[in-house]
């Protein structure tokens, strides 16, 4: 790791004020390993753990609002999230491993936007909204590419709003080593229609409109009969080819619909 | 440049001046000489470095020492009461839950955290709860058995061996 200056500001404005020359540090589950490998070398780390306003879960019958610094383990264990959006609690409970879930945060995961991360699937699948220090960004606009988002330089995620879905489920095929999603599919029947989001398969999470249209007619596993994806531009790596990931997408989608109906 | 960090380690107050780059595991092993916590992979995969920070199991190789400011840290050295092993340590010994022993401190710290949250886990829950800890010797069978045995003992089940 290259040397850096370390700051732990006590208020949001101070944190954002330092951001021109620094990187935010949330849970550190991606940033610290990247720094150890010298893939990234920030001059200054702005530790967000001194900002209690960024932690916590608030819920009503319409939406679950989760602070950016809320750890995955807290989301997974939250009685309110489990009751209102059980698919979101289950997703958080399947990220990485328990040790990662005890440190990793919602805001950190979304700001990093790893192509194989789980939370981007929930953001798109539930039609969530990212609230930053300066504006609200719809989930559909937030995710822009591999490791890239609509966040401006220095823009800080404060919390994320997830609308309560009528029913929803997330099913992933995890890499047996890292638990990252080879392919994960989030299916939700929401107030504004059915949403199907895929993570892990391509450069970033995306929606499957053909699957959504089929499920809009009838929310049933049979509705997905015969539907597939081409796999053009999908990820290929030592864990699997683009074709393999493409073959997983309809399978995970059917399992997610079955799981949503079983809830 | 150094930063002052103050925390509790195994119940004792500790202060140190550290380079911000110092990992929590480096503070524990190199400055505090608590070498029971191991570094296996240094890339957040293996779980040999697991300690408890404010009651939660974390990988101390993927946390800066300065991030532990004001925290209470418990390492494998903090589990036993004098010469009496913690029930989890005793169960690993009794069930042969280790061979080379390198992964064992992290495995035990993860397992203790698991039982704090779920005192009566199923075999599947134990395996899910230990997904962040890699053992290259045992094939996990006896580790799972040890955790199950410790859980029964800590619950006070009379049938526990």
Coordinates of C-alpha atoms in Angstrom, one line a residue:
Chain A
X1 CA 0.0 0.0 0.0
X2 CA 1.3 3.5 -0.8
X3 CA 1.2 6.1 1.9
X4 CA -1.9 8.2 2.4
X5 CA -3.4 10.8 4.7
X6 CA -6.2 9.6 6.9
X7 CA -9.2 11.7 8.0
X8 CA -12.3 10.8 9.9
X9 CA -14.6 13.8 9.6
X10 CA -17.4 14.3 12.1
X11 CA -19.9 15.9 9.8
X12 CA -21.1 15.4 6.2
X13 CA -20.1 18.8 4.9
X14 CA -16.6 18.3 6.2
X15 CA -16.4 14.9 4.5
X16 CA -17.6 16.3 1.2
X17 CA -15.3 19.3 1.6
X18 CA -12.3 17.0 1.6
X19 CA -13.3 15.0 -1.4
X20 CA -11.5 17.0 -4.1
X21 CA -8.3 15.4 -3.1
X22 CA -9.4 12.2 -1.4
X23 CA -11.3 9.0 -1.7
X24 CA -14.2 8.0 0.6
X25 CA -13.7 4.9 2.7
X26 CA -16.9 3.1 3.6
X27 CA -16.6 -0.6 4.6
X28 CA -13.3 -0.9 2.6
X29 CA -14.1 -4.4 1.4
X30 CA -13.1 -3.4 -2.2
X31 CA -11.0 -0.3 -1.6
X32 CA -8.6 -1.7 0.9
X33 CA -7.7 -4.9 -1.1
X34 CA -7.4 -2.7 -4.2
X35 CA -5.0 -0.4 -2.4
X36 CA -3.0 -3.4 -1.1
X37 CA -2.6 -4.6 -4.7
X38 CA -1.7 -1.0 -5.7
X39 CA -4.5 -1.0 -8.2
X40 CA -5.5 2.3 -6.7
X41 CA -3.4 4.7 -4.5
X42 CA -5.5 7.5 -3.0
X43 CA -3.5 10.4 -1.5
X44 CA -6.2 10.8 1.2
X45 CA -8.8 8.5 2.7
X46 CA -11.9 10.1 4.1
X47 CA -13.3 7.5 6.5
X48 CA -17.1 7.8 6.7
X49 CA -17.5 5.8 9.9
X50 CA -17.6 9.0 12.0
X51 CA -20.9 10.0 10.4
X52 CA -23.7 8.4 12.4
X53 CA -26.4 10.0 10.2
X54 CA -25.4 7.6 7.4
X55 CA -26.3 4.5 9.4
X56 CA -29.7 3.1 10.0
X57 CA -32.9 1.7 8.5
X58 CA -36.2 3.5 8.4
X59 CA -39.3 1.9 7.0
X60 CA -43.0 2.5 6.4
X61 CA -45.5 0.5 4.3
X62 CA -44.3 2.2 1.1
X63 CA -40.5 2.1 1.3
X64 CA -37.5 1.0 3.2
X65 CA -34.8 3.7 3.5
X66 CA -31.3 2.5 4.3
X67 CA -28.4 4.7 5.3
X68 CA -25.3 4.4 3.1
X69 CA -23.0 3.2 5.9
X70 CA -25.4 0.5 7.0
X71 CA -23.6 -2.9 7.0
X72 CA -24.9 -5.8 5.0
X73 CA -25.3 -7.8 8.2
X74 CA -27.6 -5.2 9.7
X75 CA -29.8 -5.2 6.6
X76 CA -29.9 -9.0 6.5
X77 CA -30.9 -9.1 10.2
X78 CA -33.3 -6.1 10.2
X79 CA -36.8 -7.3 11.3
X80 CA -38.4 -4.5 9.2
X81 CA -36.5 -5.3 6.0
X82 CA -37.3 -9.0 6.5
X83 CA -41.0 -8.2 6.9
X84 CA -41.4 -5.5 4.1
X85 CA -38.9 -6.6 1.5
X86 CA -37.7 -10.1 2.4
X87 CA -35.9 -10.4 -0.9
X88 CA -33.6 -7.5 0.0
X89 CA -32.8 -8.9 3.4
X90 CA -32.0 -12.3 1.8
X91 CA -29.8 -10.6 -0.8
X92 CA -27.8 -8.7 1.9
X93 CA -27.5 -12.0 3.8
X94 CA -25.8 -13.7 0.8
X95 CA -23.2 -11.1 0.0
X96 CA -19.7 -12.4 0.2
X97 CA -19.3 -14.1 3.6
X98 CA -20.2 -13.2 7.2
X99 CA -17.0 -11.3 7.7
X100 CA -17.5 -9.2 4.6
X101 CA -21.1 -8.6 5.6
X102 CA -19.9 -7.3 9.0
X103 CA -17.9 -4.6 7.3
X104 CA -19.3 -4.0 3.8
X105 CA -21.9 -1.2 3.3
X106 CA -24.8 -0.5 1.0
X107 CA -23.4 2.8 -0.1
X108 CA -19.9 1.4 -0.7
X109 CA -21.3 -1.5 -2.8
X110 CA -23.4 0.8 -5.0
X111 CA -20.6 3.5 -5.4
X112 CA -18.1 0.8 -6.4
X113 CA -20.7 -0.9 -8.7
X114 CA -18.7 -4.1 -9.2
X115 CA -20.2 -5.9 -12.2
X116 CA -20.7 -9.0 -10.0
X117 CA -22.0 -7.2 -6.9
X118 CA -25.5 -8.1 -5.6
X119 CA -26.9 -4.7 -4.5
X120 CA -27.0 -3.2 -8.0
X121 CA -29.5 -6.0 -8.9
X122 CA -31.8 -4.9 -6.0
X123 CA -31.5 -1.2 -7.0
X124 CA -32.6 -1.9 -10.5
X125 CA -35.0 -4.8 -9.6
X126 CA -36.9 -2.8 -7.0
X127 CA -36.7 0.6 -8.8
X128 CA -34.8 2.2 -5.9
X129 CA -33.6 5.7 -5.6
X130 CA -30.1 6.8 -4.5
X131 CA -30.1 9.9 -2.4
X132 CA -26.8 11.8 -2.3
X133 CA -25.5 14.9 -0.6
X134 CA -26.9 17.0 -3.5
X135 CA -29.7 15.2 -5.3
X136 CA -31.8 12.1 -5.9
X137 CA -30.8 9.7 -8.6
X138 CA -33.2 7.0 -10.0
X139 CA -31.7 3.5 -9.9
X140 CA -32.2 3.2 -13.7
X141 CA -30.0 6.3 -14.2
X142 CA -27.5 5.5 -11.4
X143 CA -25.8 2.5 -13.0
X144 CA -23.9 3.6 -16.1
X145 CA -21.2 0.9 -16.7
X146 CA -18.5 -1.3 -15.3
X147 CA -17.4 0.2 -12.0
X148 CA -19.0 3.4 -13.1
X149 CA -22.1 5.3 -11.8
X150 CA -23.9 8.6 -12.3
X151 CA -22.1 10.0 -9.2
X152 CA -20.1 13.2 -9.8
X153 CA -16.6 13.5 -8.4
X154 CA -17.0 14.0 -4.6
X155 CA -20.7 13.2 -4.6
X156 CA -21.6 11.1 -1.6
X157 CA -24.4 8.6 -1.2
X158 CA -26.3 9.4 1.9
X159 CA -29.1 6.8 1.8
X160 CA -31.0 4.6 -0.6
X161 CA -34.8 4.3 -0.9
X162 CA -36.2 0.9 -1.9
X163 CA -40.0 0.9 -2.6
X164 CA -41.8 -2.1 -1.0
X165 CA -42.7 -4.6 -3.7
X166 CA -45.8 -6.8 -3.8
X167 CA -43.5 -9.7 -4.1
X168 CA -39.9 -10.1 -5.0
X169 CA -37.0 -12.6 -4.9
X170 CA -33.3 -12.6 -5.8
X171 CA -31.5 -15.8 -6.8
X172 CA -27.9 -16.0 -7.7
X173 CA -25.4 -18.6 -8.9
X174 CA -22.4 -17.7 -6.8
X175 CA -18.8 -18.3 -7.7
X176 CA -18.0 -21.1 -5.2
X177 CA -14.8 -19.3 -4.2
X178 CA -15.7 -15.6 -3.9
X179 CA -19.5 -15.9 -3.5
X180 CA -19.7 -13.1 -6.1
X181 CA -22.7 -13.5 -8.5
X182 CA -21.7 -15.3 -11.7
X183 CA -25.3 -14.4 -12.5
X184 CA -27.9 -13.0 -10.2
X185 CA -31.5 -12.2 -11.1
X186 CA -33.8 -10.0 -9.1
X187 CA -37.5 -10.2 -9.9
X188 CA -40.1 -7.9 -8.4
X189 CA -43.8 -7.2 -8.9
X190 CA -43.9 -3.5 -8.0
X191 CA -46.5 -0.8 -8.0
X192 CA -45.3 0.3 -11.4
X193 CA -45.0 -3.1 -13.0
X194 CA -42.8 -6.2 -13.0
X195 CA -39.1 -5.6 -13.0
X196 CA -36.4 -8.1 -13.8
X197 CA -32.7 -7.1 -13.2
X198 CA -29.6 -9.1 -13.9
X199 CA -26.2 -8.7 -12.2
X200 CA -22.9 -10.5 -12.7
X201 CA -23.5 -11.3 -16.4
X202 CA -22.3 -8.2 -18.1
X203 CA -20.4 -5.0 -17.5
X204 CA -23.0 -3.8 -15.1
X205 CA -26.5 -4.7 -13.8
X206 CA -29.2 -4.3 -16.4
X207 CA -32.9 -5.0 -16.9
X208 CA -34.5 -7.6 -19.1
X209 CA -37.5 -5.9 -20.7
X210 CA -38.6 -9.0 -22.6
X211 CA -38.8 -11.0 -19.4
X212 CA -40.6 -8.1 -17.7
X213 CA -43.2 -8.0 -20.5
X214 CA -43.8 -11.7 -20.2
X215 CA -44.2 -11.6 -16.4
X216 CA -46.4 -8.6 -16.7
X217 CA -49.0 -10.7 -18.5
X218 CA -48.9 -13.4 -15.9
X219 CA -46.5 -13.6 -12.9
X220 CA -45.7 -17.3 -13.3
X221 CA -42.7 -19.4 -14.0
X222 CA -44.4 -20.7 -17.2
X223 CA -44.5 -17.1 -18.6
X224 CA -40.7 -17.3 -19.1
X225 CA -40.9 -20.6 -21.1
X226 CA -38.7 -20.3 -24.2
X227 CA -37.2 -16.9 -23.2
X228 CA -33.5 -16.6 -23.3
X229 CA -30.6 -14.1 -23.8
X230 CA -28.0 -13.9 -26.5
X231 CA -25.0 -13.3 -24.2
X232 CA -23.5 -10.7 -26.6
X233 CA -21.0 -8.7 -24.6
X234 CA -21.4 -10.8 -21.5
X235 CA -18.4 -11.3 -19.2
X236 CA -16.0 -14.1 -19.7
X237 CA -13.4 -15.1 -17.2
X238 CA -11.8 -18.1 -15.7
X239 CA -15.1 -18.9 -13.9
X240 CA -17.2 -19.2 -17.0
X241 CA -17.7 -18.2 -20.6
X242 CA -20.2 -15.6 -21.9
X243 CA -22.3 -18.5 -23.2
X244 CA -22.4 -20.1 -19.8
X245 CA -23.5 -16.9 -18.1
X246 CA -26.2 -16.5 -20.8
X247 CA -27.5 -20.0 -20.1
X248 CA -27.7 -19.2 -16.4
X249 CA -29.8 -16.0 -16.8
X250 CA -33.2 -17.7 -17.7
X251 CA -32.5 -20.4 -15.1
X252 CA -32.0 -17.9 -12.3
X253 CA -34.9 -15.8 -13.6
X254 CA -37.3 -18.9 -13.4
X255 CA -36.0 -19.7 -9.9
X256 CA -36.4 -16.1 -8.8
X257 CA -40.1 -16.1 -9.9
X258 CA -40.7 -19.4 -8.2
X259 CA -39.1 -18.1 -5.0
X260 CA -41.1 -14.8 -5.2
X261 CA -44.3 -16.8 -5.5
X262 CA -43.4 -19.1 -2.6
X263 CA -43.0 -16.1 -0.2
Chain B
X1 CA 3.1 10.8 9.4
X2 CA 1.6 8.8 12.2
X3 CA -1.9 8.8 13.7
X4 CA -2.6 8.0 17.3
X5 CA -5.1 5.1 17.8
X6 CA -6.6 4.0 21.1
X7 CA -8.6 0.9 21.5
X8 CA -9.3 -2.0 23.8
X9 CA -7.7 -5.3 23.0
X10 CA -8.8 -8.4 25.0
X11 CA -10.1 -6.0 27.7
X12 CA -7.0 -3.9 28.1
X13 CA -6.6 -0.3 26.9
X14 CA -4.0 0.1 24.2
X15 CA -2.6 3.2 22.5
X16 CA -0.2 3.3 19.6
X17 CA 1.1 5.7 17.0
X18 CA 0.7 4.1 13.6
X19 CA 1.2 4.9 10.0
X20 CA -2.3 5.1 8.5
X21 CA -1.4 2.2 6.2
X22 CA -1.0 -0.2 9.2
X23 CA -3.5 -3.0 9.0
X24 CA -5.3 -4.0 12.2
X25 CA -3.6 -7.4 11.9
X26 CA -0.2 -5.7 11.7
X27 CA -0.9 -3.7 14.9
X28 CA -2.0 -6.9 16.7
X29 CA 0.9 -9.1 15.5
X30 CA 3.8 -6.7 15.2
X31 CA 3.2 -4.0 17.8
X32 CA 1.2 -5.9 20.4
X33 CA 2.9 -9.3 19.8
X34 CA -0.5 -11.1 19.7
X35 CA 0.6 -13.6 17.1
X36 CA -2.3 -16.0 17.5
X37 CA -4.1 -14.1 14.8
X38 CA -2.7 -15.4 11.5
X39 CA -2.2 -13.9 8.0
X40 CA -3.0 -16.6 5.4
X41 CA -3.7 -14.9 2.1
X42 CA -3.5 -11.2 2.8
X43 CA -6.2 -10.8 0.0
X44 CA -9.4 -11.1 2.1
X45 CA -10.1 -14.7 1.0
X46 CA -9.0 -17.1 3.7
X47 CA -10.3 -15.8 7.1
X48 CA -7.2 -16.8 9.1
X49 CA -7.0 -13.2 10.4
X50 CA -10.5 -13.1 11.9
X51 CA -10.9 -11.1 15.1
X52 CA -13.9 -9.6 16.8
X53 CA -14.4 -5.8 16.6
X54 CA -17.2 -4.5 18.8
X55 CA -18.6 -8.0 18.9
X56 CA -18.5 -8.8 15.2
X57 CA -16.1 -11.1 13.4
X58 CA -14.1 -9.3 10.8
X59 CA -11.0 -9.9 8.7
X60 CA -8.2 -7.9 10.4
X61 CA -6.2 -7.9 7.2
X62 CA -8.9 -5.9 5.5
X63 CA -9.3 -3.2 8.1
X64 CA -6.9 -0.4 8.9
X65 CA -5.7 -0.1 12.5
X66 CA -7.0 3.5 12.6
X67 CA -10.5 2.2 11.7
X68 CA -10.5 0.4 15.1
X69 CA -10.2 3.7 17.0
X70 CA -12.4 3.5 20.1
X71 CA -13.3 -0.1 19.4
X72 CA -13.1 -3.2 21.5
X73 CA -11.1 -5.9 19.8
X74 CA -11.0 -9.6 20.9
X75 CA -8.4 -11.9 19.5
X76 CA -8.0 -15.7 19.9
X77 CA -5.8 -14.9 22.9
X78 CA -8.8 -13.3 24.6
X79 CA -11.1 -16.3 24.6
X80 CA -9.7 -18.6 27.3
X81 CA -10.3 -17.8 31.0
X82 CA -6.8 -18.4 32.4
X83 CA -6.0 -22.1 31.8
X84 CA -9.6 -23.0 31.0
X85 CA -10.2 -23.1 27.2
X86 CA -13.3 -21.4 25.8
X87 CA -15.9 -24.1 25.0
X88 CA -15.3 -23.6 21.2
X89 CA -11.5 -24.1 21.7
X90 CA -12.2 -27.2 23.8
X91 CA -14.6 -28.6 21.1
X92 CA -12.1 -28.1 18.3
X93 CA -9.6 -30.0 20.4
X94 CA -12.0 -32.8 21.4
X95 CA -13.5 -33.2 17.8
X96 CA -10.1 -33.0 16.1
X97 CA -11.3 -29.9 14.3
X98 CA -7.8 -29.0 13.2
X99 CA -4.7 -30.6 11.7
X100 CA -2.0 -28.0 11.0
X101 CA -3.9 -25.4 13.0
X102 CA -3.1 -22.4 10.8
X103 CA -6.8 -21.6 10.0
X104 CA -7.9 -22.5 13.5
X105 CA -7.8 -19.1 15.3
X106 CA -9.9 -17.5 12.5
X107 CA -12.2 -20.5 12.3
X108 CA -12.8 -20.3 16.1
X109 CA -13.4 -16.5 16.1
X110 CA -15.9 -16.9 13.2
X111 CA -17.6 -19.8 15.0
X112 CA -18.0 -17.9 18.3
X113 CA -19.6 -15.0 16.4
X114 CA -21.9 -17.4 14.6
X115 CA -23.1 -18.8 17.9
X116 CA -23.6 -15.4 19.4
X117 CA -26.2 -14.7 16.7
X118 CA -27.6 -18.2 16.4
X119 CA -27.0 -20.5 19.5
X120 CA -28.6 -23.5 17.8
X121 CA -27.4 -23.6 14.2
X122 CA -28.2 -26.4 11.8
X123 CA -25.3 -28.1 9.9
X124 CA -26.2 -26.0 6.8
X125 CA -26.2 -22.8 8.9
X126 CA -22.8 -23.7 10.4
X127 CA -21.4 -24.3 6.9
X128 CA -22.9 -21.0 5.6
X129 CA -21.6 -19.2 8.7
X130 CA -18.0 -20.4 8.0
X131 CA -18.0 -19.5 4.3
X132 CA -15.4 -16.9 4.9
X133 CA -12.9 -19.3 6.5
X134 CA -10.8 -21.7 4.4
X135 CA -9.2 -24.8 5.8
X136 CA -6.9 -26.8 3.6
X137 CA -6.5 -29.9 5.9
X138 CA -9.6 -31.2 7.4
X139 CA -12.3 -31.2 4.8
X140 CA -14.4 -29.3 7.3
X141 CA -16.2 -32.3 8.6
X142 CA -14.7 -32.1 12.1
X143 CA -14.8 -28.4 12.2
X144 CA -18.6 -28.5 11.6
X145 CA -18.8 -31.2 14.3
X146 CA -16.8 -29.1 16.7
X147 CA -19.0 -26.0 16.2
X148 CA -22.1 -28.2 16.7
X149 CA -20.6 -29.7 19.9
X150 CA -19.6 -26.4 21.3
X151 CA -23.1 -25.0 20.5
X152 CA -24.7 -27.8 22.5
X153 CA -22.3 -27.3 25.4
X154 CA -22.8 -23.6 25.5
X155 CA -26.6 -24.0 25.4
X156 CA -26.2 -26.4 28.3
X157 CA -27.7 -29.4 26.6
X158 CA -27.2 -32.4 28.9
X159 CA -26.6 -34.7 25.9
X160 CA -23.5 -32.7 24.9
X161 CA -20.3 -34.7 25.0

